[in-house]
PDB file of C-alpha atoms in Angstrom:
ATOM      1  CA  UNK A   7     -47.750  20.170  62.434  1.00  0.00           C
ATOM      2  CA  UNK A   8     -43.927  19.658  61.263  1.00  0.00           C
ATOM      3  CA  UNK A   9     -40.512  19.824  61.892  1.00  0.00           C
ATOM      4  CA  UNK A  10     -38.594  22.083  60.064  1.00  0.00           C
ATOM      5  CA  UNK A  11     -35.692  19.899  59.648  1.00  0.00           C
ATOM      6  CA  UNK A  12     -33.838  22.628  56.811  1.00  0.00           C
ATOM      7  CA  UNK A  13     -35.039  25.738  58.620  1.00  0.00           C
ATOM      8  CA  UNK A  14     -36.355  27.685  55.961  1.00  0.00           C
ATOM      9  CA  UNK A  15     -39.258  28.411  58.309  1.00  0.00           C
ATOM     10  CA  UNK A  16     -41.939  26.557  55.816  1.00  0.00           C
ATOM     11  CA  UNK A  17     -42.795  23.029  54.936  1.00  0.00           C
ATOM     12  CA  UNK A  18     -41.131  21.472  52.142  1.00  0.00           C
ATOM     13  CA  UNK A  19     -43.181  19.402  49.172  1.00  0.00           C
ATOM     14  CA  UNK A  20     -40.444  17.159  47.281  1.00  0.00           C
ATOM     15  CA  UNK A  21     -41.216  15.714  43.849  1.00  0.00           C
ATOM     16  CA  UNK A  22     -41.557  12.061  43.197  1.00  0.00           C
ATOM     17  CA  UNK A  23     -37.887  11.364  42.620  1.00  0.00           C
ATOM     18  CA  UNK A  24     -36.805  12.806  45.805  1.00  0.00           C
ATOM     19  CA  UNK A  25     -34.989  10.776  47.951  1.00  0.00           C
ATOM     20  CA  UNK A  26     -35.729  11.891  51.017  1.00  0.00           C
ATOM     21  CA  UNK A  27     -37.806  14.569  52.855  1.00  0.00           C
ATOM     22  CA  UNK A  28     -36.881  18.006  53.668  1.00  0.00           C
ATOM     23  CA  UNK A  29     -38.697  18.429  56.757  1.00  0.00           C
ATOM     24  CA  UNK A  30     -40.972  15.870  58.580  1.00  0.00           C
ATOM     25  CA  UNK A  31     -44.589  15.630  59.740  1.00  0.00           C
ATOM     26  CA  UNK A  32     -45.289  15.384  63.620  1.00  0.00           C
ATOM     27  CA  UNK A  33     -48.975  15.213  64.053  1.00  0.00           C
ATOM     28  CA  UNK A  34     -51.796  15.692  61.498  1.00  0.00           C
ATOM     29  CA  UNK A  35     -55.446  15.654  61.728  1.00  0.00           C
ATOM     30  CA  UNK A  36     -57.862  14.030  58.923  1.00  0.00           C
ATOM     31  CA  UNK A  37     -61.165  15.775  59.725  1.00  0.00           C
ATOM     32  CA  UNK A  38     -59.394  19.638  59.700  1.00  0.00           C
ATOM     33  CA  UNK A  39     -57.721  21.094  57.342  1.00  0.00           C
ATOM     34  CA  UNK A  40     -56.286  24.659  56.838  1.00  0.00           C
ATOM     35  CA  UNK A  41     -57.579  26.612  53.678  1.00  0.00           C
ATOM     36  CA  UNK A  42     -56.398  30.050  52.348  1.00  0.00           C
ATOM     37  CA  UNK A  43     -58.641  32.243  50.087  1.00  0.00           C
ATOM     38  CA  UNK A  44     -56.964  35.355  48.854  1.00  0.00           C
ATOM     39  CA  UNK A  45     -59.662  38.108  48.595  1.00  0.00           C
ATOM     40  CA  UNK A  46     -63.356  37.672  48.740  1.00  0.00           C
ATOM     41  CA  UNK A  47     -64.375  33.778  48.158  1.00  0.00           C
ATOM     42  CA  UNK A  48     -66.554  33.287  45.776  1.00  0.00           C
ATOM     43  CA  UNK A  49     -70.650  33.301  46.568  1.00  0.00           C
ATOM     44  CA  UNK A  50     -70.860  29.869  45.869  1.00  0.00           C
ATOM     45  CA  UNK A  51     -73.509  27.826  47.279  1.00  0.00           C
ATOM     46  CA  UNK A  52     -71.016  24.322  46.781  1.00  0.00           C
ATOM     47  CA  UNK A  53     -68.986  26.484  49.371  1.00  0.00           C
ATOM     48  CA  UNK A  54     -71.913  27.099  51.970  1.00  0.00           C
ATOM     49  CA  UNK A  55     -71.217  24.481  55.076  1.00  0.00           C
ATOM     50  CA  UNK A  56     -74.172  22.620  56.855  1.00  0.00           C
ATOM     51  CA  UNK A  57     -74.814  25.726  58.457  1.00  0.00           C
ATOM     52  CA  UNK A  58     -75.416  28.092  55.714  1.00  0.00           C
ATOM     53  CA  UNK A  59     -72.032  29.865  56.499  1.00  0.00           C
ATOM     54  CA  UNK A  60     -69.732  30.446  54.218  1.00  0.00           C
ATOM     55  CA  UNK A  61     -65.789  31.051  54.377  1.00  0.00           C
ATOM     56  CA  UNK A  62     -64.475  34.173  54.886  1.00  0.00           C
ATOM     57  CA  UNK A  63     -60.994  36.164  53.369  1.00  0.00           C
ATOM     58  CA  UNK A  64     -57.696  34.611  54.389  1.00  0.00           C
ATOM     59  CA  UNK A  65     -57.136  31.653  56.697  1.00  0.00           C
ATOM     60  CA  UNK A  66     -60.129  29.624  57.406  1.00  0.00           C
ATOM     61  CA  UNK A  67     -60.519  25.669  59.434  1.00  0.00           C
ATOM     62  CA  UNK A  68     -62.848  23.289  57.490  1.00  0.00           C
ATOM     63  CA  UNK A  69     -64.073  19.960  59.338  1.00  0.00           C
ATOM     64  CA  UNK A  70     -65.231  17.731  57.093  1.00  0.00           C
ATOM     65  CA  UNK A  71     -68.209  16.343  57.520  1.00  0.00           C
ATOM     66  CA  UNK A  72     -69.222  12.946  59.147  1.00  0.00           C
ATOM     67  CA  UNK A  73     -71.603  10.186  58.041  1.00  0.00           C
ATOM     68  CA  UNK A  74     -73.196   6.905  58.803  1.00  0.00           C
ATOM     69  CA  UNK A  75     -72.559   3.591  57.320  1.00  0.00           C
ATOM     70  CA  UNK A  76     -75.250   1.833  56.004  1.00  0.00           C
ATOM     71  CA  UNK A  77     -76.013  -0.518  58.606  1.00  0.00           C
ATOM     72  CA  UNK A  78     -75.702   2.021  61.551  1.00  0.00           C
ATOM     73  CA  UNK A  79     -78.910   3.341  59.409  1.00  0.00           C
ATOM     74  CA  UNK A  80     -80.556   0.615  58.987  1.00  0.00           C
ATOM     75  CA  UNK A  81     -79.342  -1.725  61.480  1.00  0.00           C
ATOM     76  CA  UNK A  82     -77.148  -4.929  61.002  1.00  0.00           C
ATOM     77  CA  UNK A  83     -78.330  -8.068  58.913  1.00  0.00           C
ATOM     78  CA  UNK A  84     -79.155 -10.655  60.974  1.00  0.00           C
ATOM     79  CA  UNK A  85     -80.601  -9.008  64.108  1.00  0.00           C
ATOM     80  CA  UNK A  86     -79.171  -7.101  66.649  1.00  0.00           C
ATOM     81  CA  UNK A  87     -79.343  -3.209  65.789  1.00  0.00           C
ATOM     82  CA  UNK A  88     -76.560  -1.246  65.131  1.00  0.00           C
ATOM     83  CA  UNK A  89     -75.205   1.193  66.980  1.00  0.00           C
ATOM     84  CA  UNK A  90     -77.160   4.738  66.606  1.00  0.00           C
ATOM     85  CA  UNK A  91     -74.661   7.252  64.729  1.00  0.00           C
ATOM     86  CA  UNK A  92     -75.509  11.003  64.710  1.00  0.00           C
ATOM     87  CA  UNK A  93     -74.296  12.487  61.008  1.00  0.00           C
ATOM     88  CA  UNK A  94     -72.107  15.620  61.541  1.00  0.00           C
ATOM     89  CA  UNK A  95     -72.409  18.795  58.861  1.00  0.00           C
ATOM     90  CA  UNK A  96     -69.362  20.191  57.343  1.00  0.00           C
ATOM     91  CA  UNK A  97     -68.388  23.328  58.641  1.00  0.00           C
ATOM     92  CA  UNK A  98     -66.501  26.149  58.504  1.00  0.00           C
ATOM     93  CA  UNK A  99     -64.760  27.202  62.110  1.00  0.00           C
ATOM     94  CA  UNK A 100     -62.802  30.250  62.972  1.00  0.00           C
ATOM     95  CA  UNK A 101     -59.064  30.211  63.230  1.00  0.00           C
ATOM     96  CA  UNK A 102     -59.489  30.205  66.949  1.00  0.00           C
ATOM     97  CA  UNK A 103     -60.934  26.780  67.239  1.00  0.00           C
ATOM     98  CA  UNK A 104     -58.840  24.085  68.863  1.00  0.00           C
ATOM     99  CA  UNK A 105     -58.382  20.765  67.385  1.00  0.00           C
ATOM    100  CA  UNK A 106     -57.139  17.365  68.034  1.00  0.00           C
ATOM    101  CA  UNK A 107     -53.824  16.714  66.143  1.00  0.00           C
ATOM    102  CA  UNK A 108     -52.714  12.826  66.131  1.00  0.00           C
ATOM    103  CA  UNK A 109     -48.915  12.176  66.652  1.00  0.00           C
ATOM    104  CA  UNK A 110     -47.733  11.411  63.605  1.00  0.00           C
ATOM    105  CA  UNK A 111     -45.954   7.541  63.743  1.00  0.00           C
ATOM    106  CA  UNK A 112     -47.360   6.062  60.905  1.00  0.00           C
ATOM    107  CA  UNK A 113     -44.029   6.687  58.375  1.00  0.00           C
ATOM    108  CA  UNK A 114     -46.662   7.317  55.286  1.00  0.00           C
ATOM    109  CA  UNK A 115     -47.709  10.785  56.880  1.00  0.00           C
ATOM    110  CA  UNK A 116     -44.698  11.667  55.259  1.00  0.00           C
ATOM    111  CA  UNK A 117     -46.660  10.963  51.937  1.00  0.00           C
ATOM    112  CA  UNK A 118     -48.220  14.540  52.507  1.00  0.00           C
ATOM    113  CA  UNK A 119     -45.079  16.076  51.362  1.00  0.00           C
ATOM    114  CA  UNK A 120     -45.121  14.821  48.326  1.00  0.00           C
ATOM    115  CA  UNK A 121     -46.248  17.211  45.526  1.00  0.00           C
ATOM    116  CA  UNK A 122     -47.958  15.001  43.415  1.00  0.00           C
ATOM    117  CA  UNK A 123     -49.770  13.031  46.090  1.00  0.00           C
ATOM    118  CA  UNK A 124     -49.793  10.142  48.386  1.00  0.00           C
ATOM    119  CA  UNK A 125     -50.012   7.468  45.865  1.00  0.00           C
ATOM    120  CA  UNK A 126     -47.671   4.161  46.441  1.00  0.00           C
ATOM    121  CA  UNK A 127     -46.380   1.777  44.066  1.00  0.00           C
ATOM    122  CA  UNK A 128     -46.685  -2.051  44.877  1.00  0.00           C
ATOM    123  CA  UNK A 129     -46.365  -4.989  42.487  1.00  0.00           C
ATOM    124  CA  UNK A 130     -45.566  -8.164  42.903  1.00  0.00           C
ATOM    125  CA  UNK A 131     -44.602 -11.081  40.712  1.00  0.00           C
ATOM    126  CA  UNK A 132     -46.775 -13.880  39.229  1.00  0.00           C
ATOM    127  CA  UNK A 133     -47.509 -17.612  40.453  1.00  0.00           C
ATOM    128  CA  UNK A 134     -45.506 -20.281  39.906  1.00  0.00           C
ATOM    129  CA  UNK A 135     -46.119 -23.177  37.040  1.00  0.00           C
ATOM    130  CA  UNK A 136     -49.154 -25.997  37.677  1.00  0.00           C
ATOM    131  CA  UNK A 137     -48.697 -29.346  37.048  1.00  0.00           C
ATOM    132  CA  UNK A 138     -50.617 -31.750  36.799  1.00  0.00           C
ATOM    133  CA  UNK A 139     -48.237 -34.859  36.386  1.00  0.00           C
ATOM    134  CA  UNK A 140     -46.654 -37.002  39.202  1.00  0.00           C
ATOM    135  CA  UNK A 141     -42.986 -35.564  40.856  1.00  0.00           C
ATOM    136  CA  UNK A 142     -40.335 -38.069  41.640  1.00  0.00           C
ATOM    137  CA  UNK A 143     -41.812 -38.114  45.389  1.00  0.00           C
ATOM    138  CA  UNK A 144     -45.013 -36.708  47.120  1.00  0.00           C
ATOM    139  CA  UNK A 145     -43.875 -34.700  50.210  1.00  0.00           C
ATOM    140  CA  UNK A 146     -45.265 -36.426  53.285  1.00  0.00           C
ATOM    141  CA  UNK A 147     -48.850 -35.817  54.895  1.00  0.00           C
ATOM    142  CA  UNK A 148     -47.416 -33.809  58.055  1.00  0.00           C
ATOM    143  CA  UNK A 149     -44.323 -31.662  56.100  1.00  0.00           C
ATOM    144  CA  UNK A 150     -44.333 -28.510  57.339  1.00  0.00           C
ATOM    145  CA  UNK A 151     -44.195 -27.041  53.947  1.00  0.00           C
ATOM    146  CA  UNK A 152     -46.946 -28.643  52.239  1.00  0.00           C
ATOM    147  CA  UNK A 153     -49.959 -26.474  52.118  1.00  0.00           C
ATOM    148  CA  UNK A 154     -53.069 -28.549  50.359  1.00  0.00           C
ATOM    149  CA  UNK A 155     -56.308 -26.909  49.370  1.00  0.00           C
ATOM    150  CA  UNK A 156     -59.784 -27.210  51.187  1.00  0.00           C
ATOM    151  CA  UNK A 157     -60.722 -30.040  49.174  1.00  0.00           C
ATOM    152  CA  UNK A 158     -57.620 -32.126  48.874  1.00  0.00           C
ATOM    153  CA  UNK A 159     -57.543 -31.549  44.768  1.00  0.00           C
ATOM    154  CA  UNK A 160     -53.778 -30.003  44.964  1.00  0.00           C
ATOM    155  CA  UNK A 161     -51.189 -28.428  47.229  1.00  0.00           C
ATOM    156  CA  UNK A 162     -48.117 -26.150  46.941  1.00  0.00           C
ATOM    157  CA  UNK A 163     -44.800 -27.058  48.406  1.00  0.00           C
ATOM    158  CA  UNK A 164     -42.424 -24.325  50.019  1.00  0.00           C
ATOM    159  CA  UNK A 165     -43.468 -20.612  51.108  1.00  0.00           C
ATOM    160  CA  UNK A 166     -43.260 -17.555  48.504  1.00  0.00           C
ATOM    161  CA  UNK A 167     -40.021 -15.630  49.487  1.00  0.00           C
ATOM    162  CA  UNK A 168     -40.860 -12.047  48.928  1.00  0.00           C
ATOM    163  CA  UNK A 169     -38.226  -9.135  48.901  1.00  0.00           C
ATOM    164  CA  UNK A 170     -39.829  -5.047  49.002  1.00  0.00           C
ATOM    165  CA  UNK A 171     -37.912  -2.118  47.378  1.00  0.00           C
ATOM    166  CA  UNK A 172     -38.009   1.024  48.214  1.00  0.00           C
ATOM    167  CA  UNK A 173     -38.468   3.683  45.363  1.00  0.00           C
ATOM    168  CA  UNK A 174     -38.065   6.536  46.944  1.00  0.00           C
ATOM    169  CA  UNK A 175     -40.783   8.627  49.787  1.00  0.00           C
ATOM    170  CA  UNK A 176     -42.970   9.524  46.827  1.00  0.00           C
ATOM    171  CA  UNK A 177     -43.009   6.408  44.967  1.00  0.00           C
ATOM    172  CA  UNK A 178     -44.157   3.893  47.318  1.00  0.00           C
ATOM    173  CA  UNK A 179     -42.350   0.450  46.932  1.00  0.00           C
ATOM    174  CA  UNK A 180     -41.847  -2.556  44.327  1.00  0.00           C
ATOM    175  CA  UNK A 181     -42.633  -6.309  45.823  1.00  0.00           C
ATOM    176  CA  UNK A 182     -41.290  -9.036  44.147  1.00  0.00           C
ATOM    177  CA  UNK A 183     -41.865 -12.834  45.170  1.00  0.00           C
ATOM    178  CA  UNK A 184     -40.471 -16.067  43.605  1.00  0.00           C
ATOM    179  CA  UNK A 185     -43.123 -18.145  42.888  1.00  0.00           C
ATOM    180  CA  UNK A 186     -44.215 -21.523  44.451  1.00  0.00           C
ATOM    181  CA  UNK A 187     -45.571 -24.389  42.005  1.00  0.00           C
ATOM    182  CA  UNK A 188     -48.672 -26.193  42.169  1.00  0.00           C
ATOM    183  CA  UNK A 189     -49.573 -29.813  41.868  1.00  0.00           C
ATOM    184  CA  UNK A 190     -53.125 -30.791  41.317  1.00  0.00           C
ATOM    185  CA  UNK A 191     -54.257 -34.427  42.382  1.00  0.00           C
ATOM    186  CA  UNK A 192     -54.308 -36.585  39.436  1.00  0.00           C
ATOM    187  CA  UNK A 193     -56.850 -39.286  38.517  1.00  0.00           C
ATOM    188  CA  UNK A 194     -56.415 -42.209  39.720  1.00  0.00           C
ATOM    189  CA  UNK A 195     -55.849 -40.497  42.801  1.00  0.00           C
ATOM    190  CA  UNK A 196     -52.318 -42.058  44.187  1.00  0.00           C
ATOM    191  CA  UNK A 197     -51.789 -44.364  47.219  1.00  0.00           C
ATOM    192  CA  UNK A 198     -49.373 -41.892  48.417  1.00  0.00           C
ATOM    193  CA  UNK A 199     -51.377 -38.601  47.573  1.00  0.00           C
ATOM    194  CA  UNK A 200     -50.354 -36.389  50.393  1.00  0.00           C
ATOM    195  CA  UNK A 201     -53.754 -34.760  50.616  1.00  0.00           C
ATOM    196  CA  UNK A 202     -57.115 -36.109  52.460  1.00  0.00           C
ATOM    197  CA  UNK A 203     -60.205 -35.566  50.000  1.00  0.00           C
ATOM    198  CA  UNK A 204     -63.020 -33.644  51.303  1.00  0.00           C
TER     199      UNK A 204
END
């Protein structure tokens, strides 16, 4: 379901470069969808549902089918069985079927708009440099922004700062984060080391 925010009475794909949307999704539903066969589909048995039926001219409803995971099959590794899980067919339903449609909050429903998919862009920038000689000072034991490894063999100092760009609805975004160094422990380890060995 959508708003027609333009009111040309239909929904509105944009290309990737858009940057905005023309109209705006309210509620969708991911097991559904609407499908449109002008004339006779084919006799195709790829089209035949779990119930030997086939689609007929026009407007049609598909569910899609449902599985089981894995371990609801074969219960869960380590004892207690999972719980049982009844696979549902896919199926062709007439137009007169009611469905569940979901409200629509989540902002990437908008992705649907988008004519050449839903795809997003995210990147973000590389690590800092290692070193593996002594700084002028260790940061203390308790500093808040010391953050050692498991085993005590090195540490970073100071958080990532990461800033997210916006490329448009259709082309997801663009992360970038300065990078943090990191010091590994040398050997002799130092008095002053601000890392417990494990």
């Amino acid at each position: 379901a959508y708003e027609d925010l333009n009111g040309n009475g239909k929904l509105d794909l944009v290309d990737e470069n858009a940057a905005q949307f023309l109209d705006r999704i309210v509620a969708a539903n991911d097991q559904t969808m609407l499908i449109y066969f002008d004339g006779t589909p084919p006799n195709d048995p790829e089209l035949r549902d779990g119930n030997g039926h086939y689609p007929t001219p026009g407007y049609n409803l598909y569910r899609q089918g449902t599985g089981c995971a894995e371990t609801d099959i074969g219960g869960t590794k380590g004892g207690s069985p999972a719980p049982a899980c009844t696979p549902v067919a896919p199926e062709w339903l007439p137009m007169t079927t009611l469905y569940d449609l979901a409200l629509a909050t989540d902002p990437t429903f908008g992705r649907l708009m988008c004519k050449s998919g839903n795809d997003s862009v995210s990147s973000a920038s590389g690590g800092g440099a290692v070193h593996s000689g002594r700084p002028a000072t260790y940061p203390g034991s308790t500093d808040p922004n010391l953050s050692c490894n498991a085993d005590g063999g090195g540490y970073t100092y100071g958080k990532a700062t990461c800033t997210t760009i916006s490329q448009g609805p259709c082309r997801g975004t663009i992360t970038t984060c300065t990078p943090v160094d990191y010091w590994e422990r040398p050997t002799p380890v130092p008095a002053d080391w601000p890392c417990a060995a494990k």
